[in-house]
Coordinates of N, CA and C in Angstrom, one line a residue:
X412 N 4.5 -8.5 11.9 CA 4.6 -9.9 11.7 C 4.0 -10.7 12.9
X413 N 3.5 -9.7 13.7 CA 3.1 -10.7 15.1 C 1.3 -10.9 14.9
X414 N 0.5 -11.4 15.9 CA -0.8 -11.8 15.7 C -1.4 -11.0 17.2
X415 N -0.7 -10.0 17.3 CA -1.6 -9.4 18.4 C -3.0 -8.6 18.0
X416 N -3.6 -7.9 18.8 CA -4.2 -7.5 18.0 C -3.9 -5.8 19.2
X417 N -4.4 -4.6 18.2 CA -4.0 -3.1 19.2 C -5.5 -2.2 19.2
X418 N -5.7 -1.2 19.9 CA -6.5 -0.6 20.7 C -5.8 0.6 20.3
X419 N -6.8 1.8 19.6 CA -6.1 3.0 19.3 C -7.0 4.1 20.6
X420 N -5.8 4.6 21.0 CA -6.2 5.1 22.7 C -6.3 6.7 21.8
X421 N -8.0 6.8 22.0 CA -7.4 8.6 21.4 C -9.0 9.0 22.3
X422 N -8.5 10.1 22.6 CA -9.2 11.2 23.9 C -10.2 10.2 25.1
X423 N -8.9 9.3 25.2 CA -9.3 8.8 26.2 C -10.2 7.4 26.1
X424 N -10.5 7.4 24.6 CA -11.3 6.2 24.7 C -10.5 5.1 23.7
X425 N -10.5 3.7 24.0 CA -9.9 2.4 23.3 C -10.6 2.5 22.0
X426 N -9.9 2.3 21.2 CA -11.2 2.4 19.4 C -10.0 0.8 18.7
X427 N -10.9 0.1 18.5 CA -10.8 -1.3 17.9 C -11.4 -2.3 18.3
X428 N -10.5 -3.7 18.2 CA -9.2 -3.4 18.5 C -8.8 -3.6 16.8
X429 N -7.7 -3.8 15.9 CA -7.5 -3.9 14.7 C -5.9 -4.7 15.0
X430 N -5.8 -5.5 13.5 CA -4.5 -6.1 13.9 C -3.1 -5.3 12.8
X431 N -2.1 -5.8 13.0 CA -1.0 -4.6 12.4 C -1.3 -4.0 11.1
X432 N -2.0 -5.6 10.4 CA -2.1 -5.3 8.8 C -3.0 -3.7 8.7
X433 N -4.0 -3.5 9.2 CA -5.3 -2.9 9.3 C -4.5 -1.3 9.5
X434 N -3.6 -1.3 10.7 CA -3.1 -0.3 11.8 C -2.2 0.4 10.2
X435 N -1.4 -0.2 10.0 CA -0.4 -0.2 8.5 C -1.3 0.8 7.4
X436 N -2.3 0.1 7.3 CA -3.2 0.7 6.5 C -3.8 1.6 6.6
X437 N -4.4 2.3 7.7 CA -4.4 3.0 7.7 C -3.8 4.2 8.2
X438 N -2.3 3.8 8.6 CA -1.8 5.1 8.6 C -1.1 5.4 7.3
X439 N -1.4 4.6 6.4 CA -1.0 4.9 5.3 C -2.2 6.2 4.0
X440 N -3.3 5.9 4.5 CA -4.0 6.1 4.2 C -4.6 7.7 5.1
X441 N -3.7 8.1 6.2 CA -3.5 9.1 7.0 C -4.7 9.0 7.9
X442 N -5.4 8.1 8.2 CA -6.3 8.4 9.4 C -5.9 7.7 10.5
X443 N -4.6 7.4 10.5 CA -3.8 7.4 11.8 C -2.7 8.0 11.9
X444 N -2.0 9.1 12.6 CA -1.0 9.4 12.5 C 0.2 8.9 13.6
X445 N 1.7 8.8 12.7 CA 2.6 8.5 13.4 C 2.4 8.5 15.3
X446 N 2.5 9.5 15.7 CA 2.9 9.7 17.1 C 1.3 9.7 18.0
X447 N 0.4 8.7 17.6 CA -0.6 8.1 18.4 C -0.2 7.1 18.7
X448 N -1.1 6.7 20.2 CA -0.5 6.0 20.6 C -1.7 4.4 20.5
X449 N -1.2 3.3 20.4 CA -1.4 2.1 20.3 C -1.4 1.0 22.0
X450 N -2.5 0.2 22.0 CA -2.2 -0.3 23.4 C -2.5 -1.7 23.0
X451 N -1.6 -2.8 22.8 CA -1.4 -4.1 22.4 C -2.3 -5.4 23.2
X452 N -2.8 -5.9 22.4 CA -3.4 -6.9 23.7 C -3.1 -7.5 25.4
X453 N -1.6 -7.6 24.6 CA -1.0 -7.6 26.2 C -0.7 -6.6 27.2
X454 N -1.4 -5.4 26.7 CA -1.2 -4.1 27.7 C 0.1 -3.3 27.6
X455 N 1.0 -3.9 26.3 CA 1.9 -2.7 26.0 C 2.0 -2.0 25.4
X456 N 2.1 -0.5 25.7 CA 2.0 0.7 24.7 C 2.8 1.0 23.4
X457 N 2.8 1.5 22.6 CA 3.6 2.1 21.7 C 2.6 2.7 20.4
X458 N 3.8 3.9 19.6 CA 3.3 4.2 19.0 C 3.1 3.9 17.7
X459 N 2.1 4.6 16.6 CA 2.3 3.9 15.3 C 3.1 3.6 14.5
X460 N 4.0 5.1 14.8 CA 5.1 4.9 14.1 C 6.6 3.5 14.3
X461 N 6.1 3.0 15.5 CA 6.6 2.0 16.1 C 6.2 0.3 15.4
X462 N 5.1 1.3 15.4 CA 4.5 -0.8 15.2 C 5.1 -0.7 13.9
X463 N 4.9 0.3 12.6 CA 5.1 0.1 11.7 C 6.7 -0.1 11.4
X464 N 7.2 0.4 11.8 CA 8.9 -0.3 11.6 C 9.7 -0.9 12.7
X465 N 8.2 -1.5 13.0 CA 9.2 -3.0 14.4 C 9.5 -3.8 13.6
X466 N 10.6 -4.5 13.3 CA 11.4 -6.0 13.1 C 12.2 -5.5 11.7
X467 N 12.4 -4.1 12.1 CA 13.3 -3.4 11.0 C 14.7 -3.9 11.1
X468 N 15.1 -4.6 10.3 CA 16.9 -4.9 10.3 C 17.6 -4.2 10.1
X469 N 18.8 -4.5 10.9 CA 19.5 -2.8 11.1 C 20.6 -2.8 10.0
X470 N 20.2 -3.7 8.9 CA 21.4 -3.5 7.3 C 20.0 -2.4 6.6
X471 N 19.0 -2.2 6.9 CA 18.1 -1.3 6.1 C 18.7 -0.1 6.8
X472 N 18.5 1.0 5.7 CA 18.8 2.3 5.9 C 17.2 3.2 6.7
X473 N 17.9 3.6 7.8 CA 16.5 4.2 8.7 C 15.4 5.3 8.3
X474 N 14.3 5.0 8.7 CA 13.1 5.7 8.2 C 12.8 6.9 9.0
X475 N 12.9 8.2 8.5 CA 12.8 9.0 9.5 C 11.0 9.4 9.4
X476 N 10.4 9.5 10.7 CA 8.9 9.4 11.0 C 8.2 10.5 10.7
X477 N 7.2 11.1 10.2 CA 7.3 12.2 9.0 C 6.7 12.8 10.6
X478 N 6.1 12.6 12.1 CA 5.7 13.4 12.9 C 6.8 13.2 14.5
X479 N 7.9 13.5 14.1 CA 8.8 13.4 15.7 C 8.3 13.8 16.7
X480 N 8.1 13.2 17.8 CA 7.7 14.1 19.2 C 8.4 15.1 19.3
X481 N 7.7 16.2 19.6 CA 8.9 17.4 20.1 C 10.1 17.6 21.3
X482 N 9.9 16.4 21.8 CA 11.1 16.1 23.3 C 12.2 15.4 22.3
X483 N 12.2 15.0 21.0 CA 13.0 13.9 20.7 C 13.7 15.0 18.9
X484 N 14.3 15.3 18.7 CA 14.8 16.1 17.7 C 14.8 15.0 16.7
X485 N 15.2 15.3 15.3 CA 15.2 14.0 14.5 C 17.1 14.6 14.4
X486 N 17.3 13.6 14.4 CA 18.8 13.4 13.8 C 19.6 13.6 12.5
X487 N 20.7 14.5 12.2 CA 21.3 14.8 11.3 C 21.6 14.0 10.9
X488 N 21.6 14.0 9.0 CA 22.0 12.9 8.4 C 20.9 11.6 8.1
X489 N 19.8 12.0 9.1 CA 18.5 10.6 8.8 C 17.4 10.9 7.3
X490 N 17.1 10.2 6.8 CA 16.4 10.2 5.6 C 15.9 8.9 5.3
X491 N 14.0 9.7 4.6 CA 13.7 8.1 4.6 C 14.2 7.6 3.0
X492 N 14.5 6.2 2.8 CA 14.3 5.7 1.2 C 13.5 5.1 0.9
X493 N 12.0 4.7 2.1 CA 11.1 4.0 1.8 C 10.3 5.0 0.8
X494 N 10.3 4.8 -0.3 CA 8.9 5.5 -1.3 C 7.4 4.7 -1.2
X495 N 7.1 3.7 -0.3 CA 6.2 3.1 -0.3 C 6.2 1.7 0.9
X496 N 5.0 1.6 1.7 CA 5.1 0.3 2.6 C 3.8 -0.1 2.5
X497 N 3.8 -1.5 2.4 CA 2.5 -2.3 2.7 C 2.5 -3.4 2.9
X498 N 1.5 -4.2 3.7 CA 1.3 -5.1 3.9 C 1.1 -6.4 3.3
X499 N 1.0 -7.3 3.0 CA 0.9 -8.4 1.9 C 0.9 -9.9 2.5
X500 N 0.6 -10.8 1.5 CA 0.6 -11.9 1.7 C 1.4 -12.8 0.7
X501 N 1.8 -13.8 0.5 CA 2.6 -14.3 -0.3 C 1.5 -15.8 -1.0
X502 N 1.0 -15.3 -2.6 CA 0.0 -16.5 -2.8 C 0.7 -17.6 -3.6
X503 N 1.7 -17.2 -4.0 CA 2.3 -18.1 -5.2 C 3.9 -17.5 -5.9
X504 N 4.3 -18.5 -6.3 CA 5.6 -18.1 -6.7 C 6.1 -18.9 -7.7
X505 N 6.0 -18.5 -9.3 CA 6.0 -19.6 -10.5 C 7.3 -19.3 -11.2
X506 N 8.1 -20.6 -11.4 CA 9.1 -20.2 -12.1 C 10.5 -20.1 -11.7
X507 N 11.7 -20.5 -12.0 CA 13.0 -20.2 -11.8 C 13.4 -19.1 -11.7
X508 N 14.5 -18.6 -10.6 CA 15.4 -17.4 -10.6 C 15.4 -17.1 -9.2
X509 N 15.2 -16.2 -8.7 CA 15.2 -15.6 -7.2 C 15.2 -16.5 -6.2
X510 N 15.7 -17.0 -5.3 CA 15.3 -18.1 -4.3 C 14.7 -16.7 -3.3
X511 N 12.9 -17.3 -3.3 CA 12.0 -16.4 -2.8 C 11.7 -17.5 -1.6
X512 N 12.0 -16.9 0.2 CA 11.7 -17.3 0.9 C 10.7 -18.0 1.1
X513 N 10.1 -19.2 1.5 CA 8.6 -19.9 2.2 C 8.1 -19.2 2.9
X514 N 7.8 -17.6 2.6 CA 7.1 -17.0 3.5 C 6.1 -17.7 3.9
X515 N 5.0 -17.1 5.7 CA 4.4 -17.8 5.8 C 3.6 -16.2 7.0
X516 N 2.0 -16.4 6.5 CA 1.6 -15.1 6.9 C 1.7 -13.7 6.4
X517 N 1.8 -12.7 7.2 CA 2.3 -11.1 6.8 C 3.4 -10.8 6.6
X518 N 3.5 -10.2 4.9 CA 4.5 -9.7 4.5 C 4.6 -8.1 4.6
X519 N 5.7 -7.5 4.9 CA 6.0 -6.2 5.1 C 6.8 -6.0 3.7
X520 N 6.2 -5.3 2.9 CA 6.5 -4.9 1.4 C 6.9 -3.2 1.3
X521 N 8.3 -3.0 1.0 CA 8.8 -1.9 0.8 C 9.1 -1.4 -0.5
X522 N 8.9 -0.4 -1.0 CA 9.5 0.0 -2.1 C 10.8 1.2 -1.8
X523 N 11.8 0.8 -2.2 CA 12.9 1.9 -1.8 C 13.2 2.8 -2.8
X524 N 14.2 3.3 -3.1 CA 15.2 4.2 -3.8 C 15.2 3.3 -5.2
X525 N 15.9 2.2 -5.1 CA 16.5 1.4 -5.8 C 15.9 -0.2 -6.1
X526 N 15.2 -0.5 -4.6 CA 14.4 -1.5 -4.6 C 13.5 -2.5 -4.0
X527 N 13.0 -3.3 -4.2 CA 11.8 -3.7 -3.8 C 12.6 -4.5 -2.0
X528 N 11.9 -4.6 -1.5 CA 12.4 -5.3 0.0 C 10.8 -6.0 -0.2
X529 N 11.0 -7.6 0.6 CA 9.5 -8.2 1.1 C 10.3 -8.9 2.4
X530 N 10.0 -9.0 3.7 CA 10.5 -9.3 4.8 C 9.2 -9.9 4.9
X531 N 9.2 -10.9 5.9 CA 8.2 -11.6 7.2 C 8.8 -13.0 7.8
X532 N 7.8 -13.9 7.9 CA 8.6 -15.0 8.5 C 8.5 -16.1 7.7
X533 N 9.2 -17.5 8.4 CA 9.4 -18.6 7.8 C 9.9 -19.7 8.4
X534 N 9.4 -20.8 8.7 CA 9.6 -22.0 9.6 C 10.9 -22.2 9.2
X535 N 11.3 -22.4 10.7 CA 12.9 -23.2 10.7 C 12.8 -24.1 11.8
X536 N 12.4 -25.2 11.5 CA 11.8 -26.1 12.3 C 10.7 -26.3 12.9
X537 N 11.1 -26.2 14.2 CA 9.7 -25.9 15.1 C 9.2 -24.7 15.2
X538 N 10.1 -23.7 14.9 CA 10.2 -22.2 15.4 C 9.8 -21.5 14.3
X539 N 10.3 -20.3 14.4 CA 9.8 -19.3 13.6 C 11.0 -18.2 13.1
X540 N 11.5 -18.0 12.4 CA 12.3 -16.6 11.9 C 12.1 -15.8 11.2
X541 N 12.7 -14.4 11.2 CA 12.5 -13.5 10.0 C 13.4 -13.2 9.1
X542 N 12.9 -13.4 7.5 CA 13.6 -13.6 6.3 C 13.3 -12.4 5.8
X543 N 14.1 -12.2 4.8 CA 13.6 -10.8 3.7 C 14.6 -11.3 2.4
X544 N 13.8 -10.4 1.3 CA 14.5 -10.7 -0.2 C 14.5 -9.5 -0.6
X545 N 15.6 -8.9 -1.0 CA 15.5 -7.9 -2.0 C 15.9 -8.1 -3.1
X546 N 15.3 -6.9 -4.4 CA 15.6 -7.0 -5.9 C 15.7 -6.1 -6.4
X547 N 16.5 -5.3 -7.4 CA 16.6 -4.3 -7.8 C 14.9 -3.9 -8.2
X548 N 14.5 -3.1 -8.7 CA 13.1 -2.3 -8.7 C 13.4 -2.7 -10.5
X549 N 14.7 -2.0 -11.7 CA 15.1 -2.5 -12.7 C 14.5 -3.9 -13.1
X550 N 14.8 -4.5 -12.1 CA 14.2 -6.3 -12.6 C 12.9 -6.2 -12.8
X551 N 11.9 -5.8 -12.2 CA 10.7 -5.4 -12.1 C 10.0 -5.7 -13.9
X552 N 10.3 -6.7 -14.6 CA 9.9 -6.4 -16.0 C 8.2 -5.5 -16.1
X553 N 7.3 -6.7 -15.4 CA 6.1 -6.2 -16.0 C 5.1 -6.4 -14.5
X554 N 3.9 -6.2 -14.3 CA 3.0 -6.1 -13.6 C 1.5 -5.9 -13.8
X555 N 0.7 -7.0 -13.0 CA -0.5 -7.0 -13.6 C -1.3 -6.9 -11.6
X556 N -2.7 -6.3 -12.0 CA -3.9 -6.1 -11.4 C -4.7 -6.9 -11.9
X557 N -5.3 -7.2 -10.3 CA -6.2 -8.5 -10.4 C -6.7 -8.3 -9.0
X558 N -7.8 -7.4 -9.0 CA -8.4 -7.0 -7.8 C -7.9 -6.3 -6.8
X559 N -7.4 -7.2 -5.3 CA -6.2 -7.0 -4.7 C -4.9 -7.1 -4.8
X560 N -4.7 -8.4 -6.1 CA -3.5 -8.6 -6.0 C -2.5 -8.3 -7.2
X561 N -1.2 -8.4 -7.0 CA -0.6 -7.9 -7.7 C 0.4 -9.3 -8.3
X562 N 0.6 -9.3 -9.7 CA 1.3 -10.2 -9.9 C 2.6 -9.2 -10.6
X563 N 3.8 -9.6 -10.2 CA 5.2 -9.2 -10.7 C 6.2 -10.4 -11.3
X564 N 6.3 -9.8 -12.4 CA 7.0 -10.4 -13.2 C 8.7 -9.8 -13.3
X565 N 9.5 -11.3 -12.5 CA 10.7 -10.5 -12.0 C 11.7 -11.5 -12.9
X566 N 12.6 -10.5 -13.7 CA 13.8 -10.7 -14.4 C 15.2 -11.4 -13.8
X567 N 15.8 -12.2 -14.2 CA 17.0 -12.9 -13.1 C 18.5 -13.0 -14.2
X568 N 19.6 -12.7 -13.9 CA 20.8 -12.9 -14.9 C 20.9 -14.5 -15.2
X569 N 20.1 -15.4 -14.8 CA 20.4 -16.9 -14.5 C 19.5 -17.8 -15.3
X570 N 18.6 -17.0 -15.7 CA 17.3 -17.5 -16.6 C 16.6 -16.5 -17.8
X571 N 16.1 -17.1 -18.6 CA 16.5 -16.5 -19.7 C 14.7 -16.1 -19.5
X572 N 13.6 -17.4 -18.9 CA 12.6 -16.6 -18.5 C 11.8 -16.1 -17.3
X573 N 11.0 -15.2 -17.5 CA 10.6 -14.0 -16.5 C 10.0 -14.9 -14.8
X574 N 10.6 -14.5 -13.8 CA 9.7 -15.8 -12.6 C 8.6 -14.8 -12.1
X575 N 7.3 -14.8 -11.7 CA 6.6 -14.8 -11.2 C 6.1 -14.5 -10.3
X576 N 5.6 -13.5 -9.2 CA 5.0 -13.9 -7.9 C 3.7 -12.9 -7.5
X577 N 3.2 -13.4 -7.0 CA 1.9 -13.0 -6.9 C 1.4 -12.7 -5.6
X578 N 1.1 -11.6 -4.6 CA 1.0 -10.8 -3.5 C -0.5 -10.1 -3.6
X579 N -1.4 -10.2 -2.5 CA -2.2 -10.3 -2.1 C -2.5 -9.2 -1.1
X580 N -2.5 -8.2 -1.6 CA -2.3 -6.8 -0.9 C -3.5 -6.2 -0.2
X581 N -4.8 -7.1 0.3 CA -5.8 -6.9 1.0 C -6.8 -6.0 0.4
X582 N -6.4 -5.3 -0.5 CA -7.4 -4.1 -0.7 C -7.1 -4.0 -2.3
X583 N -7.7 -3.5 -3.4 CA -7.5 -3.1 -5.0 C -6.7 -1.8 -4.5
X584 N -7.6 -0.9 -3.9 CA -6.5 0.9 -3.5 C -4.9 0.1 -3.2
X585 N -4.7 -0.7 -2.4 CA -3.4 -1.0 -1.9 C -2.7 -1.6 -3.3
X586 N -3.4 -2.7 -3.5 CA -2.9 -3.0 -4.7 C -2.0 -2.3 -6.1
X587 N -3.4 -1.3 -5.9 CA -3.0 0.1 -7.2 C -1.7 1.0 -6.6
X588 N -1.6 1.0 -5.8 CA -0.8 1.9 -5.3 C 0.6 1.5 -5.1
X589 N 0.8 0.3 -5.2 CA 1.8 -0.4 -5.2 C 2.3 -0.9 -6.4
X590 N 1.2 -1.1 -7.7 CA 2.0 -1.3 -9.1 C 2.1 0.2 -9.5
X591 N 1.4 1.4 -8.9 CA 1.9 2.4 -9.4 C 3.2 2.8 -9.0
X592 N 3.9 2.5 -7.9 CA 5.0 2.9 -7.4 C 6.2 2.3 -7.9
X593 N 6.0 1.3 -9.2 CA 7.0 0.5 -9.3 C 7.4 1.1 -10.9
X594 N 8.5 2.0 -10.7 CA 8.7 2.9 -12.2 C 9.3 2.4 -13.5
X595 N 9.2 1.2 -13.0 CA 10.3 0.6 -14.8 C 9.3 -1.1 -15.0
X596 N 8.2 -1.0 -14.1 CA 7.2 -2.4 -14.6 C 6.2 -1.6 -15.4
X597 N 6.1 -2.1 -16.5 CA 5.0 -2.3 -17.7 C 4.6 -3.2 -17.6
X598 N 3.0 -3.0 -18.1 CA 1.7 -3.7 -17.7 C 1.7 -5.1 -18.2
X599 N 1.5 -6.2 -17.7 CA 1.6 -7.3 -18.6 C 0.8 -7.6 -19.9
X600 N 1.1 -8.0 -20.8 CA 0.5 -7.5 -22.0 C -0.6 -8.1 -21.9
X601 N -1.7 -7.2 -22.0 CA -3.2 -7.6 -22.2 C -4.1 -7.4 -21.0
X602 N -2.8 -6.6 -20.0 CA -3.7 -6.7 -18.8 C -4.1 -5.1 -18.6
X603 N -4.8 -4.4 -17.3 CA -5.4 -3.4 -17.5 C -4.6 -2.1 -17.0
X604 N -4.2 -1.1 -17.1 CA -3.0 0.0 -17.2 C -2.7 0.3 -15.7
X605 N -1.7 0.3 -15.4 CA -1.0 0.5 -13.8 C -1.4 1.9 -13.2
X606 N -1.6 2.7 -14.2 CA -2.1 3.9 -13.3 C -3.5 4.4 -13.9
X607 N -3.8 5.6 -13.3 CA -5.0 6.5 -14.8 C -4.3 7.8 -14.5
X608 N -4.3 7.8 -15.9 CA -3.3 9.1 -16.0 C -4.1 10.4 -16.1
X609 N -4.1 11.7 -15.5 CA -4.6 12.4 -15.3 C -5.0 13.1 -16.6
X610 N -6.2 13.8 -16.8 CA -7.0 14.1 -18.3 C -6.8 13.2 -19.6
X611 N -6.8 11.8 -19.1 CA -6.4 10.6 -19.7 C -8.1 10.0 -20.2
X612 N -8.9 10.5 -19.5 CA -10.2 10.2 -20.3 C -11.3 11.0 -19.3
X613 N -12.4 11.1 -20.2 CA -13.6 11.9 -19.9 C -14.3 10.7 -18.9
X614 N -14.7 11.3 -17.6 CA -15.2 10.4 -16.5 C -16.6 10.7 -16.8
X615 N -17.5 9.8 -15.8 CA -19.3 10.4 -15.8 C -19.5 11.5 -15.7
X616 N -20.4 12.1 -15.9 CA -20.6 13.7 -15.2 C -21.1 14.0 -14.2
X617 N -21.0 14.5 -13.3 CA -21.3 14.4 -11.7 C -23.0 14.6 -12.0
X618 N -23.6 14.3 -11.3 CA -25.4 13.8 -11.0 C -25.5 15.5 -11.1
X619 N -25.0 16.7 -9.9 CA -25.1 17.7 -9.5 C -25.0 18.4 -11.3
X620 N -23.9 18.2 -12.1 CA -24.2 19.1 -13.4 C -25.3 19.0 -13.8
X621 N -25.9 17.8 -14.3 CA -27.2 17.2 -14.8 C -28.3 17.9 -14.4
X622 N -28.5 18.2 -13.4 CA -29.2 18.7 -12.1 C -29.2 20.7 -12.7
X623 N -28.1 21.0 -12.6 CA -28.2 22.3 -13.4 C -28.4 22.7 -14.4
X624 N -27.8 21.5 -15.4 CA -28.5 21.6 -17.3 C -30.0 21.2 -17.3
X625 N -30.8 20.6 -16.2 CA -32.3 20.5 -16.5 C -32.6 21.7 -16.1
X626 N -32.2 22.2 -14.9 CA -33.0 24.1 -14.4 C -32.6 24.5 -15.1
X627 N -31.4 24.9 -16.3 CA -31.4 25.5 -16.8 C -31.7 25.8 -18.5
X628 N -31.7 24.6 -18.7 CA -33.2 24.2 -20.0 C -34.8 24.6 -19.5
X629 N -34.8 24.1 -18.3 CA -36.9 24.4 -18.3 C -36.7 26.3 -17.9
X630 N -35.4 27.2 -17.4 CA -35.4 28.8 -17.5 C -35.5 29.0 -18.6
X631 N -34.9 28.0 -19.7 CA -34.7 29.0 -21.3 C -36.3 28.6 -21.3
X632 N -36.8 27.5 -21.3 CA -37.9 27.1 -22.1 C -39.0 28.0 -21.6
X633 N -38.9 28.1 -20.6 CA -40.1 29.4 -20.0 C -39.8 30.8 -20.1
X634 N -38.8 31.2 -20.8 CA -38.4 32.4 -21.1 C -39.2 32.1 -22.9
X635 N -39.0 31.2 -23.3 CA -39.4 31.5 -25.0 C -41.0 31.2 -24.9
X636 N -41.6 30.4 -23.7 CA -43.0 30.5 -23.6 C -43.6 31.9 -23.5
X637 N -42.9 32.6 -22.4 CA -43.5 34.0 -22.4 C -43.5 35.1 -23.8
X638 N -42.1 34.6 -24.1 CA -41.9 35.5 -25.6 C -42.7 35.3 -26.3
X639 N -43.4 33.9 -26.2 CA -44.3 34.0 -27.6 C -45.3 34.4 -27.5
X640 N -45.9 33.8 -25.8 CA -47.6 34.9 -25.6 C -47.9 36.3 -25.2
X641 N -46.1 37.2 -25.2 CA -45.7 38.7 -25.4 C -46.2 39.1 -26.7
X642 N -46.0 37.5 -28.0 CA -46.4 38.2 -29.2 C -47.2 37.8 -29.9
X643 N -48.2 37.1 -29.3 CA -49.8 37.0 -29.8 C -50.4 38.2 -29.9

């Protein structure tokens, strides 16, 4: 939620600098792992697994770091229920039901066990605090793709129709990956399918096959040339 920006310190050399959103991302995407270390604009250290669950509230159930340093054991009884984290922005919010915070900036978007969490900040005055909303994953009626962004269409016992919001997930892959994680939203009607389902359709054919059915058409073809001037 902060605006620093971090320096990934690996064999010795600074590599960035990149800011949380970016850092998030890619350790999601595994080319950063947990227990590297990070060096903050202001010259303080820490690791990734740190930056990514700093301003964790301690009513969330704890995330255990899929790489523990070996001086530090992981603790009995720890388990993560995050099934999914990403970063976000908050573009719009149409419609009655949820009182959905005035987020403002980077959102930290969880997908849990049970349900959706979006935490970041929100003016309270002059100042700044941090808010979060949770919803069951259930309410989740429908969901649509639209590049990076994801619109969710969220159910309320208070309103009879669906409210709206729309999140800005920096990337289409992030995007995708986040309506795919969401197991009881169906696609908004007319919009384009949440996942691709595996031998769900015939893709191009790699350049490289093409490349072997021509050699291996001009072998046959010169194999029947010789045959025929074997039988002149």
């Amino acid at each position: 939620m902060e605006n620093l920006l971090y320096h990934v310190l690996l064999d010795g050399r600074r590599i960035g600098p990149y800011d949380r959103r970016t850092i998030v991302g890619m350790r999601m995407k595994k080319a950063l792992t947990s227990a590297q270390v990070l060096e903050a604009a202001d010259g303080a250290k820490l690791t990734v697994a740190q930056l990514v669950n700093r301003m964790q509230p301690a009513d969330v159930e704890p995330v255990a770091v899929d790489e523990p340093k070996a001086t530090e054991p992981p603790r009995a009884g720890i388990y993560s229920v995050v099934q999914g984290q990403f970063a976000a922005t908050l573009l719009e919010v149409e419609g009655a039901g949820l009182a959905i915070p005035p987020f403002k900036g980077e959102l930290e978007i969880r997908v849990q066990t049970r349900v959706l969490r979006i935490a970041g900040r929100v003016r309270d005055g002059l100042a700044w605090k941090e808010d979060r909303i949770k919803f069951p994953l259930l309410d989740i009626a429908h969901a649509r793709l639209r590049g990076k962004v994801v619109d969710l269409w969220i159910r309320s016992a208070s309103q009879a129709t669906l409210q709206r919001l729309s999140l800005d997930l920096g990337s289409p892959e992030s995007a995708g990956e986040l309506a795919e994680s969401l197991p009881h939203a169906a696609p908004w009607p007319g919009s384009e399918p949440l996942a691709r389902k595996a031998g769900g359709g015939k893709g191009p054919v790699p350049p490289m096959l093409w490349v072997g059915l021509l050699g291996l058409a001009l072998v046959v073809g010169a194999l029947l040339v010789l045959a025929l001037v074997h039988n002149l």
